mmCIF file of C-alpha atoms in Angstrom:
data_model
loop_
_atom_site.group_PDB
_atom_site.id
_atom_site.type_symbol
_atom_site.label_atom_id
_atom_site.label_comp_id
_atom_site.label_asym_id
_atom_site.label_seq_id
_atom_site.Cartn_x
_atom_site.Cartn_y
_atom_site.Cartn_z
ATOM 1 C CA UNK A 1 -23.296 35.766 -55.237
ATOM 2 C CA UNK A 2 -19.621 37.226 -54.708
ATOM 3 C CA UNK A 3 -19.631 38.981 -51.522
ATOM 4 C CA UNK A 4 -20.629 38.046 -48.116
ATOM 5 C CA UNK A 5 -22.778 41.611 -48.047
ATOM 6 C CA UNK A 6 -25.309 41.029 -50.751
ATOM 7 C CA UNK A 7 -26.816 38.216 -48.966
ATOM 8 C CA UNK A 8 -30.186 37.849 -48.052
ATOM 9 C CA UNK A 9 -30.124 34.475 -46.773
ATOM 10 C CA UNK A 10 -30.943 33.554 -43.709
ATOM 11 C CA UNK A 11 -31.778 31.280 -41.153
ATOM 12 C CA UNK A 12 -33.368 29.367 -38.645
ATOM 13 C CA UNK A 13 -33.037 27.027 -35.797
ATOM 14 C CA UNK A 14 -36.659 25.905 -34.625
ATOM 15 C CA UNK A 15 -36.816 23.733 -31.581
ATOM 16 C CA UNK A 16 -40.564 23.861 -31.563
ATOM 17 C CA UNK A 17 -42.686 22.913 -32.845
ATOM 18 C CA UNK A 18 -40.455 19.543 -34.134
ATOM 19 C CA UNK A 19 -41.392 16.009 -32.987
ATOM 20 C CA UNK A 20 -39.771 13.395 -30.903
ATOM 21 C CA UNK A 21 -38.311 9.485 -31.830
ATOM 22 C CA UNK A 22 -42.119 8.378 -31.863
ATOM 23 C CA UNK A 23 -43.772 11.289 -33.896
ATOM 24 C CA UNK A 24 -45.028 13.165 -31.452
ATOM 25 C CA UNK A 25 -44.586 17.319 -30.844
ATOM 26 C CA UNK A 26 -41.841 18.536 -28.515
ATOM 27 C CA UNK A 27 -40.061 21.837 -27.492
ATOM 28 C CA UNK A 28 -36.945 20.033 -27.874
ATOM 29 C CA UNK A 29 -33.761 21.659 -25.579
ATOM 30 C CA UNK A 30 -30.985 23.705 -26.738
ATOM 31 C CA UNK A 31 -27.935 22.498 -28.450
ATOM 32 C CA UNK A 32 -25.038 24.918 -26.988
ATOM 33 C CA UNK A 33 -22.881 23.398 -30.485
ATOM 34 C CA UNK A 34 -25.450 23.682 -31.968
ATOM 35 C CA UNK A 35 -25.536 28.071 -31.643
ATOM 36 C CA UNK A 36 -21.770 27.580 -32.607
ATOM 37 C CA UNK A 37 -21.127 25.848 -35.466
ATOM 38 C CA UNK A 38 -24.491 26.473 -36.653
ATOM 39 C CA UNK A 39 -23.352 30.400 -36.221
ATOM 40 C CA UNK A 40 -19.569 29.794 -37.234
ATOM 41 C CA UNK A 41 -20.547 28.285 -40.974
ATOM 42 C CA UNK A 42 -24.010 31.640 -40.884
ATOM 43 C CA UNK A 43 -20.740 33.657 -40.994
ATOM 44 C CA UNK A 44 -18.882 31.911 -43.000
ATOM 45 C CA UNK A 45 -20.989 31.561 -45.706
ATOM 46 C CA UNK A 46 -22.746 35.316 -45.550
ATOM 47 C CA UNK A 47 -26.181 34.424 -43.751
ATOM 48 C CA UNK A 48 -28.009 38.298 -42.454
ATOM 49 C CA UNK A 49 -29.073 36.112 -39.393
ATOM 50 C CA UNK A 50 -29.303 33.154 -37.933
ATOM 51 C CA UNK A 51 -33.211 33.134 -35.514
ATOM 52 C CA UNK A 52 -33.535 30.254 -32.376
ATOM 53 C CA UNK A 53 -36.709 29.083 -32.267
ATOM 54 C CA UNK A 54 -38.012 28.512 -28.748
ATOM 55 C CA UNK A 55 -40.550 29.214 -27.285
ATOM 56 C CA UNK A 56 -38.937 27.855 -23.306
ATOM 57 C CA UNK A 57 -37.922 30.844 -21.364
ATOM 58 C CA UNK A 58 -35.335 28.668 -19.265
ATOM 59 C CA UNK A 59 -34.686 28.132 -22.830
ATOM 60 C CA UNK A 60 -34.621 32.007 -24.393
ATOM 61 C CA UNK A 61 -32.571 32.784 -21.442
ATOM 62 C CA UNK A 62 -29.846 30.170 -21.250
ATOM 63 C CA UNK A 63 -29.316 30.923 -25.063
ATOM 64 C CA UNK A 64 -28.936 34.729 -23.611
ATOM 65 C CA UNK A 65 -26.310 34.265 -21.478
ATOM 66 C CA UNK A 66 -24.400 31.806 -24.094
ATOM 67 C CA UNK A 67 -24.392 34.612 -25.959
ATOM 68 C CA UNK A 68 -23.907 37.429 -24.371
ATOM 69 C CA UNK A 69 -20.274 35.462 -22.616
ATOM 70 C CA UNK A 70 -18.914 34.972 -26.361
ATOM 71 C CA UNK A 71 -20.356 38.456 -27.559
ATOM 72 C CA UNK A 72 -20.253 41.116 -24.627
ATOM 73 C CA UNK A 73 -18.443 39.374 -21.839
ATOM 74 C CA UNK A 74 -14.904 37.610 -21.411
ATOM 75 C CA UNK A 75 -15.519 35.038 -24.675
ATOM 76 C CA UNK A 76 -15.586 37.728 -26.780
ATOM 77 C CA UNK A 77 -12.748 39.159 -25.474
ATOM 78 C CA UNK A 78 -10.658 35.943 -25.445
ATOM 79 C CA UNK A 79 -11.981 35.010 -29.099
ATOM 80 C CA UNK A 80 -12.749 37.628 -30.803
ATOM 81 C CA UNK A 81 -13.691 35.119 -34.303
ATOM 82 C CA UNK A 82 -16.124 33.735 -32.353
ATOM 83 C CA UNK A 83 -17.301 37.096 -30.765
ATOM 84 C CA UNK A 84 -17.869 37.983 -34.291
ATOM 85 C CA UNK A 85 -20.441 34.470 -34.874
ATOM 86 C CA UNK A 86 -22.800 34.319 -32.231
ATOM 87 C CA UNK A 87 -23.328 37.871 -33.076
ATOM 88 C CA UNK A 88 -25.876 37.543 -35.744
ATOM 89 C CA UNK A 89 -27.660 34.638 -33.557
ATOM 90 C CA UNK A 90 -31.758 36.291 -32.647
ATOM 91 C CA UNK A 91 -34.154 34.968 -29.907
ATOM 92 C CA UNK A 92 -37.120 33.854 -31.196
ATOM 93 C CA UNK A 93 -40.095 32.504 -29.144
ATOM 94 C CA UNK A 94 -41.907 31.140 -32.541
ATOM 95 C CA UNK A 95 -40.734 31.274 -36.086
ATOM 96 C CA UNK A 96 -43.450 34.007 -36.949
ATOM 97 C CA UNK A 97 -41.672 36.316 -35.061
ATOM 98 C CA UNK A 98 -38.773 35.239 -36.663
ATOM 99 C CA UNK A 99 -40.484 36.410 -40.824
ATOM 100 C CA UNK A 100 -41.693 39.337 -39.231
ATOM 101 C CA UNK A 101 -38.422 40.516 -37.828
ATOM 102 C CA UNK A 102 -37.094 39.715 -41.558
ATOM 103 C CA UNK A 103 -39.855 41.328 -43.100
ATOM 104 C CA UNK A 104 -39.303 44.348 -41.423
ATOM 105 C CA UNK A 105 -35.264 45.331 -42.511
ATOM 106 C CA UNK A 106 -35.764 44.049 -45.724
ATOM 107 C CA UNK A 107 -39.094 45.594 -46.471
ATOM 108 C CA UNK A 108 -40.321 42.128 -48.133
ATOM 109 C CA UNK A 109 -41.543 38.914 -46.898
ATOM 110 C CA UNK A 110 -38.967 36.198 -47.004
ATOM 111 C CA UNK A 111 -39.044 32.855 -48.702
ATOM 112 C CA UNK A 112 -39.452 29.937 -46.049
ATOM 113 C CA UNK A 113 -37.434 27.144 -47.576
ATOM 114 C CA UNK A 114 -38.117 24.327 -44.864
ATOM 115 C CA UNK A 115 -35.561 20.859 -44.598
ATOM 116 C CA UNK A 116 -35.875 17.852 -43.736
ATOM 117 C CA UNK A 117 -34.502 14.134 -43.985
ATOM 118 C CA UNK A 118 -36.676 12.732 -45.291
ATOM 119 C CA UNK A 119 -38.262 12.702 -48.533
ATOM 120 C CA UNK A 120 -40.520 15.872 -49.725
ATOM 121 C CA UNK A 121 -43.012 15.413 -52.470
ATOM 122 C CA UNK A 122 -42.431 18.262 -54.053
ATOM 123 C CA UNK A 123 -38.994 18.679 -53.055
ATOM 124 C CA UNK A 124 -36.508 20.958 -54.976
ATOM 125 C CA UNK A 125 -33.480 20.369 -56.188
ATOM 126 C CA UNK A 126 -29.626 22.823 -54.565
ATOM 127 C CA UNK A 127 -29.030 23.901 -57.673
ATOM 128 C CA UNK A 128 -31.835 25.365 -57.716
ATOM 129 C CA UNK A 129 -32.051 26.533 -55.272
ATOM 130 C CA UNK A 130 -28.405 27.236 -55.051
ATOM 131 C CA UNK A 131 -30.024 29.727 -58.706
ATOM 132 C CA UNK A 132 -32.913 30.978 -57.153
ATOM 133 C CA UNK A 133 -30.635 33.428 -54.463
ATOM 134 C CA UNK A 134 -28.895 34.730 -56.242
ATOM 135 C CA UNK A 135 -32.000 36.971 -57.621
ATOM 136 C CA UNK A 136 -32.884 40.657 -54.807
ATOM 137 C CA UNK A 137 -34.934 39.269 -53.062
ATOM 138 C CA UNK A 138 -35.090 37.211 -48.869
ATOM 139 C CA UNK A 139 -35.164 33.995 -48.208
ATOM 140 C CA UNK A 140 -35.269 32.188 -45.036
ATOM 141 C CA UNK A 141 -33.959 28.016 -44.896
ATOM 142 C CA UNK A 142 -34.829 26.213 -41.551
ATOM 143 C CA UNK A 143 -33.699 23.285 -39.373
ATOM 144 C CA UNK A 144 -35.132 21.586 -36.741
ATOM 145 C CA UNK A 145 -34.136 19.733 -33.731
ATOM 146 C CA UNK A 146 -34.650 15.817 -32.786
ATOM 147 C CA UNK A 147 -36.312 14.754 -35.108
ATOM 148 C CA UNK A 148 -37.655 17.236 -37.050
ATOM 149 C CA UNK A 149 -39.785 19.484 -38.498
ATOM 150 C CA UNK A 150 -43.446 18.384 -37.987
ATOM 151 C CA UNK A 151 -45.535 17.348 -41.041
ATOM 152 C CA UNK A 152 -47.772 20.633 -40.575
ATOM 153 C CA UNK A 153 -44.745 23.213 -40.473
ATOM 154 C CA UNK A 154 -43.315 21.351 -43.817
ATOM 155 C CA UNK A 155 -45.669 21.790 -45.670
ATOM 156 C CA UNK A 156 -46.828 26.072 -44.591
ATOM 157 C CA UNK A 157 -43.348 26.519 -46.436
ATOM 158 C CA UNK A 158 -43.163 28.182 -49.724
ATOM 159 C CA UNK A 159 -40.400 25.014 -50.044
ATOM 160 C CA UNK A 160 -39.290 22.490 -49.384
ATOM 161 C CA UNK A 161 -35.761 21.560 -49.863
ATOM 162 C CA UNK A 162 -34.523 17.895 -51.159
ATOM 163 C CA UNK A 163 -32.891 15.405 -48.610
ATOM 164 C CA UNK A 164 -29.185 15.463 -47.980
ATOM 165 C CA UNK A 165 -27.732 12.177 -49.924
ATOM 166 C CA UNK A 166 -24.554 10.715 -49.066
ATOM 167 C CA UNK A 167 -23.773 7.379 -51.474
ATOM 168 C CA UNK A 168 -25.860 4.637 -49.038
ATOM 169 C CA UNK A 169 -29.097 4.519 -47.879
ATOM 170 C CA UNK A 170 -28.092 6.122 -44.245
ATOM 171 C CA UNK A 171 -28.827 9.506 -44.252
ATOM 172 C CA UNK A 172 -29.015 10.923 -40.726
ATOM 173 C CA UNK A 173 -26.825 13.921 -40.051
ATOM 174 C CA UNK A 174 -26.601 16.032 -36.412
ATOM 175 C CA UNK A 175 -28.631 19.546 -37.258
ATOM 176 C CA UNK A 176 -24.804 21.125 -36.837
ATOM 177 C CA UNK A 177 -23.754 19.249 -39.786
ATOM 178 C CA UNK A 178 -26.810 19.504 -42.110
ATOM 179 C CA UNK A 179 -27.172 22.979 -41.843
ATOM 180 C CA UNK A 180 -23.129 23.154 -42.973
ATOM 181 C CA UNK A 181 -23.387 21.043 -45.800
ATOM 182 C CA UNK A 182 -26.665 22.759 -47.080
ATOM 183 C CA UNK A 183 -25.071 25.877 -46.924
ATOM 184 C CA UNK A 184 -21.893 25.096 -48.459
ATOM 185 C CA UNK A 185 -24.305 22.966 -51.181
ATOM 186 C CA UNK A 186 -26.137 26.966 -51.821
ATOM 187 C CA UNK A 187 -23.486 29.575 -51.754
ATOM 188 C CA UNK A 188 -20.194 27.651 -50.944
ATOM 189 C CA UNK A 189 -17.929 28.821 -53.748
ATOM 190 C CA UNK A 190 -16.653 26.068 -56.297
ATOM 191 C CA UNK B 1 -18.363 5.592 -56.021
ATOM 192 C CA UNK B 2 -22.382 3.874 -56.353
ATOM 193 C CA UNK B 3 -22.318 2.634 -52.621
ATOM 194 C CA UNK B 4 -20.776 2.786 -50.334
ATOM 195 C CA UNK B 5 -18.967 -0.531 -49.300
ATOM 196 C CA UNK B 6 -16.958 0.901 -52.505
ATOM 197 C CA UNK B 7 -15.544 3.583 -50.385
ATOM 198 C CA UNK B 8 -11.674 2.809 -49.765
ATOM 199 C CA UNK B 9 -11.780 6.603 -47.757
ATOM 200 C CA UNK B 10 -11.633 6.483 -44.127
ATOM 201 C CA UNK B 11 -11.210 9.537 -41.652
ATOM 202 C CA UNK B 12 -8.846 10.101 -39.281
ATOM 203 C CA UNK B 13 -9.824 13.529 -36.455
ATOM 204 C CA UNK B 14 -6.246 14.148 -34.595
ATOM 205 C CA UNK B 15 -5.607 15.625 -31.013
ATOM 206 C CA UNK B 16 -1.968 15.329 -31.210
ATOM 207 C CA UNK B 17 -0.122 16.740 -33.237
ATOM 208 C CA UNK B 18 -2.553 19.994 -33.570
ATOM 209 C CA UNK B 19 -0.940 23.736 -32.110
ATOM 210 C CA UNK B 20 -2.508 26.188 -29.720
ATOM 211 C CA UNK B 21 -4.103 28.988 -30.272
ATOM 212 C CA UNK B 22 -0.414 30.617 -29.280
ATOM 213 C CA UNK B 23 0.695 28.500 -31.989
ATOM 214 C CA UNK B 24 2.371 25.820 -29.588
ATOM 215 C CA UNK B 25 2.047 22.348 -30.386
ATOM 216 C CA UNK B 26 -0.706 20.546 -27.438
ATOM 217 C CA UNK B 27 -2.411 17.549 -26.951
ATOM 218 C CA UNK B 28 -6.330 18.470 -27.476
ATOM 219 C CA UNK B 29 -9.625 17.621 -24.873
ATOM 220 C CA UNK B 30 -11.192 15.339 -27.005
ATOM 221 C CA UNK B 31 -14.660 16.341 -27.705
ATOM 222 C CA UNK B 32 -17.969 14.034 -27.541
ATOM 223 C CA UNK B 33 -19.591 15.442 -30.505
ATOM 224 C CA UNK B 34 -16.738 15.022 -32.821
ATOM 225 C CA UNK B 35 -17.348 11.858 -31.613
ATOM 226 C CA UNK B 36 -20.842 11.126 -32.591
ATOM 227 C CA UNK B 37 -21.289 14.972 -35.154
ATOM 228 C CA UNK B 38 -18.021 13.115 -38.120
ATOM 229 C CA UNK B 39 -19.628 9.035 -37.092
ATOM 230 C CA UNK B 40 -22.458 9.770 -38.634
ATOM 231 C CA UNK B 41 -20.828 11.730 -41.100
ATOM 232 C CA UNK B 42 -18.789 9.043 -42.092
ATOM 233 C CA UNK B 43 -21.201 6.755 -42.542
ATOM 234 C CA UNK B 44 -22.865 8.867 -45.154
ATOM 235 C CA UNK B 45 -20.233 8.750 -46.937
ATOM 236 C CA UNK B 46 -19.584 5.725 -47.311
ATOM 237 C CA UNK B 47 -16.518 6.320 -44.667
ATOM 238 C CA UNK B 48 -14.450 2.784 -43.856
ATOM 239 C CA UNK B 49 -13.386 3.692 -40.908
ATOM 240 C CA UNK B 50 -12.878 7.430 -38.596
ATOM 241 C CA UNK B 51 -9.760 7.043 -36.324
ATOM 242 C CA UNK B 52 -9.773 9.588 -33.345
ATOM 243 C CA UNK B 53 -6.503 9.589 -32.074
ATOM 244 C CA UNK B 54 -5.401 10.702 -29.306
ATOM 245 C CA UNK B 55 -2.328 9.668 -26.230
ATOM 246 C CA UNK B 56 -3.429 10.602 -23.511
ATOM 247 C CA UNK B 57 -4.187 7.529 -21.458
ATOM 248 C CA UNK B 58 -7.396 9.240 -19.382
ATOM 249 C CA UNK B 59 -9.108 10.577 -22.736
ATOM 250 C CA UNK B 60 -8.710 7.175 -25.043
ATOM 251 C CA UNK B 61 -10.317 5.837 -21.858
ATOM 252 C CA UNK B 62 -12.933 8.172 -21.995
ATOM 253 C CA UNK B 63 -14.077 8.036 -25.384
ATOM 254 C CA UNK B 64 -14.101 3.703 -24.927
ATOM 255 C CA UNK B 65 -16.329 4.609 -22.698
ATOM 256 C CA UNK B 66 -18.688 6.658 -24.672
ATOM 257 C CA UNK B 67 -18.889 4.351 -28.270
ATOM 258 C CA UNK B 68 -19.087 1.110 -25.953
ATOM 259 C CA UNK B 69 -22.678 3.002 -24.418
ATOM 260 C CA UNK B 70 -24.421 3.728 -27.696
ATOM 261 C CA UNK B 71 -22.185 0.487 -29.347
ATOM 262 C CA UNK B 72 -22.876 -2.194 -27.128
ATOM 263 C CA UNK B 73 -24.728 -0.685 -24.311
ATOM 264 C CA UNK B 74 -27.873 1.103 -23.225
ATOM 265 C CA UNK B 75 -27.480 3.729 -26.411
ATOM 266 C CA UNK B 76 -27.118 1.439 -28.692
ATOM 267 C CA UNK B 77 -30.721 0.328 -28.459
ATOM 268 C CA UNK B 78 -32.016 2.675 -27.491
ATOM 269 C CA UNK B 79 -30.872 4.612 -30.913
ATOM 270 C CA UNK B 80 -29.599 1.416 -33.523
ATOM 271 C CA UNK B 81 -28.429 4.131 -36.411
ATOM 272 C CA UNK B 82 -26.521 5.756 -33.827
ATOM 273 C CA UNK B 83 -24.692 2.917 -32.846
ATOM 274 C CA UNK B 84 -24.092 2.057 -36.439
ATOM 275 C CA UNK B 85 -22.963 5.237 -36.390
ATOM 276 C CA UNK B 86 -20.419 4.625 -33.447
ATOM 277 C CA UNK B 87 -18.928 1.355 -34.737
ATOM 278 C CA UNK B 88 -17.047 2.986 -37.350
ATOM 279 C CA UNK B 89 -15.091 4.300 -34.839
ATOM 280 C CA UNK B 90 -11.128 3.637 -33.611
ATOM 281 C CA UNK B 91 -9.443 4.731 -31.279
ATOM 282 C CA UNK B 92 -5.368 4.686 -31.652
ATOM 283 C CA UNK B 93 -2.855 6.117 -29.273
ATOM 284 C CA UNK B 94 -1.199 7.783 -32.394
ATOM 285 C CA UNK B 95 -1.338 8.700 -35.919
ATOM 286 C CA UNK B 96 1.277 6.118 -37.400
ATOM 287 C CA UNK B 97 -0.709 3.665 -36.040
ATOM 288 C CA UNK B 98 -3.850 4.703 -37.890
ATOM 289 C CA UNK B 99 -1.802 4.473 -40.753
ATOM 290 C CA UNK B 100 -0.886 0.901 -39.787
ATOM 291 C CA UNK B 101 -4.583 -0.436 -39.080
ATOM 292 C CA UNK B 102 -5.183 0.211 -41.924
ATOM 293 C CA UNK B 103 -2.803 -0.755 -43.747
ATOM 294 C CA UNK B 104 -2.954 -4.259 -42.658
ATOM 295 C CA UNK B 105 -6.394 -3.598 -43.627
ATOM 296 C CA UNK B 106 -6.140 -2.365 -46.975
ATOM 297 C CA UNK B 107 -2.105 -5.082 -47.671
ATOM 298 C CA UNK B 108 -1.770 -0.792 -49.040
ATOM 299 C CA UNK B 109 -0.206 1.412 -47.377
ATOM 300 C CA UNK B 110 -3.510 4.179 -47.615
ATOM 301 C CA UNK B 111 -2.081 7.893 -49.499
ATOM 302 C CA UNK B 112 -2.258 10.599 -46.581
ATOM 303 C CA UNK B 113 -4.821 14.141 -47.268
ATOM 304 C CA UNK B 114 -4.096 16.915 -44.415
ATOM 305 C CA UNK B 115 -6.927 19.132 -44.372
ATOM 306 C CA UNK B 116 -6.537 22.793 -42.459
ATOM 307 C CA UNK B 117 -8.278 25.834 -42.483
ATOM 308 C CA UNK B 118 -4.880 27.314 -43.307
ATOM 309 C CA UNK B 119 -2.722 28.403 -47.208
ATOM 310 C CA UNK B 120 -1.191 25.777 -47.999
ATOM 311 C CA UNK B 121 1.292 25.587 -50.771
ATOM 312 C CA UNK B 122 0.524 23.498 -53.501
ATOM 313 C CA UNK B 123 -2.626 22.204 -51.914
ATOM 314 C CA UNK B 124 -5.215 19.982 -54.416
ATOM 315 C CA UNK B 125 -9.159 21.204 -54.749
ATOM 316 C CA UNK B 126 -11.850 19.858 -53.579
ATOM 317 C CA UNK B 127 -13.156 18.623 -57.830
ATOM 318 C CA UNK B 128 -9.045 16.726 -58.399
ATOM 319 C CA UNK B 129 -8.704 14.501 -55.338
ATOM 320 C CA UNK B 130 -12.512 13.968 -55.754
ATOM 321 C CA UNK B 131 -11.959 12.314 -58.786
ATOM 322 C CA UNK B 132 -8.648 10.919 -57.084
ATOM 323 C CA UNK B 133 -11.119 9.420 -54.658
ATOM 324 C CA UNK B 134 -12.309 7.261 -57.750
ATOM 325 C CA UNK B 135 -9.220 5.270 -57.878
ATOM 326 C CA UNK B 136 -9.384 1.765 -56.207
ATOM 327 C CA UNK B 137 -7.014 3.125 -53.502
ATOM 328 C CA UNK B 138 -6.851 3.392 -50.029
ATOM 329 C CA UNK B 139 -7.250 7.053 -48.976
ATOM 330 C CA UNK B 140 -6.979 8.293 -45.127
ATOM 331 C CA UNK B 141 -8.229 12.268 -44.209
ATOM 332 C CA UNK B 142 -6.691 14.384 -41.475
ATOM 333 C CA UNK B 143 -8.158 17.149 -39.568
ATOM 334 C CA UNK B 144 -6.503 18.651 -36.562
ATOM 335 C CA UNK B 145 -8.395 19.792 -33.548
ATOM 336 C CA UNK B 146 -7.715 23.025 -31.799
ATOM 337 C CA UNK B 147 -6.041 25.313 -34.668
ATOM 338 C CA UNK B 148 -5.795 23.023 -36.316
ATOM 339 C CA UNK B 149 -2.325 19.746 -37.018
ATOM 340 C CA UNK B 150 1.250 21.161 -36.673
ATOM 341 C CA UNK B 151 3.219 22.993 -39.753
ATOM 342 C CA UNK B 152 5.420 19.775 -39.705
ATOM 343 C CA UNK B 153 2.421 17.202 -39.601
ATOM 344 C CA UNK B 154 1.541 19.091 -42.739
ATOM 345 C CA UNK B 155 4.716 18.445 -45.126
ATOM 346 C CA UNK B 156 4.365 14.990 -44.663
ATOM 347 C CA UNK B 157 1.290 14.292 -45.626
ATOM 348 C CA UNK B 158 1.020 13.084 -49.571
ATOM 349 C CA UNK B 159 -1.850 15.194 -50.190
ATOM 350 C CA UNK B 160 -3.253 19.503 -49.460
ATOM 351 C CA UNK B 161 -6.854 19.782 -49.527
ATOM 352 C CA UNK B 162 -7.320 23.047 -50.396
ATOM 353 C CA UNK B 163 -9.060 25.299 -47.107
ATOM 354 C CA UNK B 164 -12.686 25.575 -47.137
ATOM 355 C CA UNK B 165 -14.154 28.796 -48.144
ATOM 356 C CA UNK B 166 -17.644 30.229 -47.777
ATOM 357 C CA UNK B 167 -17.861 33.831 -49.928
ATOM 358 C CA UNK B 168 -16.443 35.855 -47.815
ATOM 359 C CA UNK B 169 -12.976 36.191 -45.872
ATOM 360 C CA UNK B 170 -14.280 33.454 -42.407
ATOM 361 C CA UNK B 171 -12.954 30.473 -42.647
ATOM 362 C CA UNK B 172 -13.687 29.591 -38.667
ATOM 363 C CA UNK B 173 -15.338 26.410 -38.867
ATOM 364 C CA UNK B 174 -16.154 23.802 -36.398
ATOM 365 C CA UNK B 175 -13.647 20.822 -37.081
ATOM 366 C CA UNK B 176 -17.228 18.713 -36.719
ATOM 367 C CA UNK B 177 -18.618 21.532 -40.093
ATOM 368 C CA UNK B 178 -15.675 20.570 -41.661
ATOM 369 C CA UNK B 179 -16.142 17.257 -42.028
ATOM 370 C CA UNK B 180 -19.463 16.861 -43.171
ATOM 371 C CA UNK B 181 -18.717 19.939 -45.451
ATOM 372 C CA UNK B 182 -15.212 17.874 -47.089
ATOM 373 C CA UNK B 183 -16.747 14.481 -46.864
ATOM 374 C CA UNK B 184 -20.175 15.591 -49.313
ATOM 375 C CA UNK B 185 -17.704 17.661 -51.817
ATOM 376 C CA UNK B 186 -14.921 14.655 -52.006
ATOM 377 C CA UNK B 187 -18.054 12.185 -52.352
ATOM 378 C CA UNK B 188 -21.496 13.664 -51.750
ATOM 379 C CA UNK B 189 -24.500 12.678 -54.463
ATOM 380 C CA UNK B 190 -24.418 15.210 -56.512
#
């Protein structure tokens, strides 16, 4: 992959179904800086679309307003670089709608790759996926908010990516950091 | 580097002297999520101390209060993992105070490594610094907020790290993403 135009990579930030601290399934609230930071990382690494998935109508409206401020509103005039990044955001009520839209655009169903801070059986290493992403196929990288994607959601994906590791046992990244590091490992210049 | 206890790496997030959009030198405001996200990335990669540098008294007080909430207050009880991360935060009025504290602790002046989104003459590549960090010496990685560290500050450092690159020409990361990716490139498990 030598330029962003070759990429057929998409990112989804899922707010439902995710788990809370106790393992219960919830719809998490959207965080403003998740929109900005992840959109900026996405455009840097040539991601074609950044899907923000939430079934909550008021949250969908909130995201639309924030994105509009930075794309068609005053924010876009003040900071055109931010506009360019936030233009890649698409808001969907459910994950299937994101997959369907990518399938329509790419004329091919995307392979889904889920991420987690927890060890997964049969997870793929970063270098393996990095090679696979060079194939001319669409891929959708999926990140969960709150305490992460539900087990059921994880098992339905095509691939499970190995958790990010540092040098000790602590791996409680913000989702903003996790997306940034994951994209750098998968498509960053080496 | 095999465990966090071997590390002699420190991180500084500098709010002064940095530049604004027009290139003027300013003292930037502290962003709450810079404290959380960067503290979490620091502990993951075995960073020994995370220095938040701001000369503004009200900002120093604000940071103290946020950190206290998550370390000695209610936040630390609610989320002990967050406590563990935020305990690495040190607040300093100027950069020299951070360097002096590290020198005292390590009995050796740390080598300073500055970062920037702009190309620098004589900058060192990531793999070079990754090897260098294995030496038994303290290093201080420095990140600027707003539009980045001033040129004068950059030239006074021991090393200038090459800018992060994705796959296109866009490299306007949030500082939260930049710290996370940089630490992963320098000390992350491969």
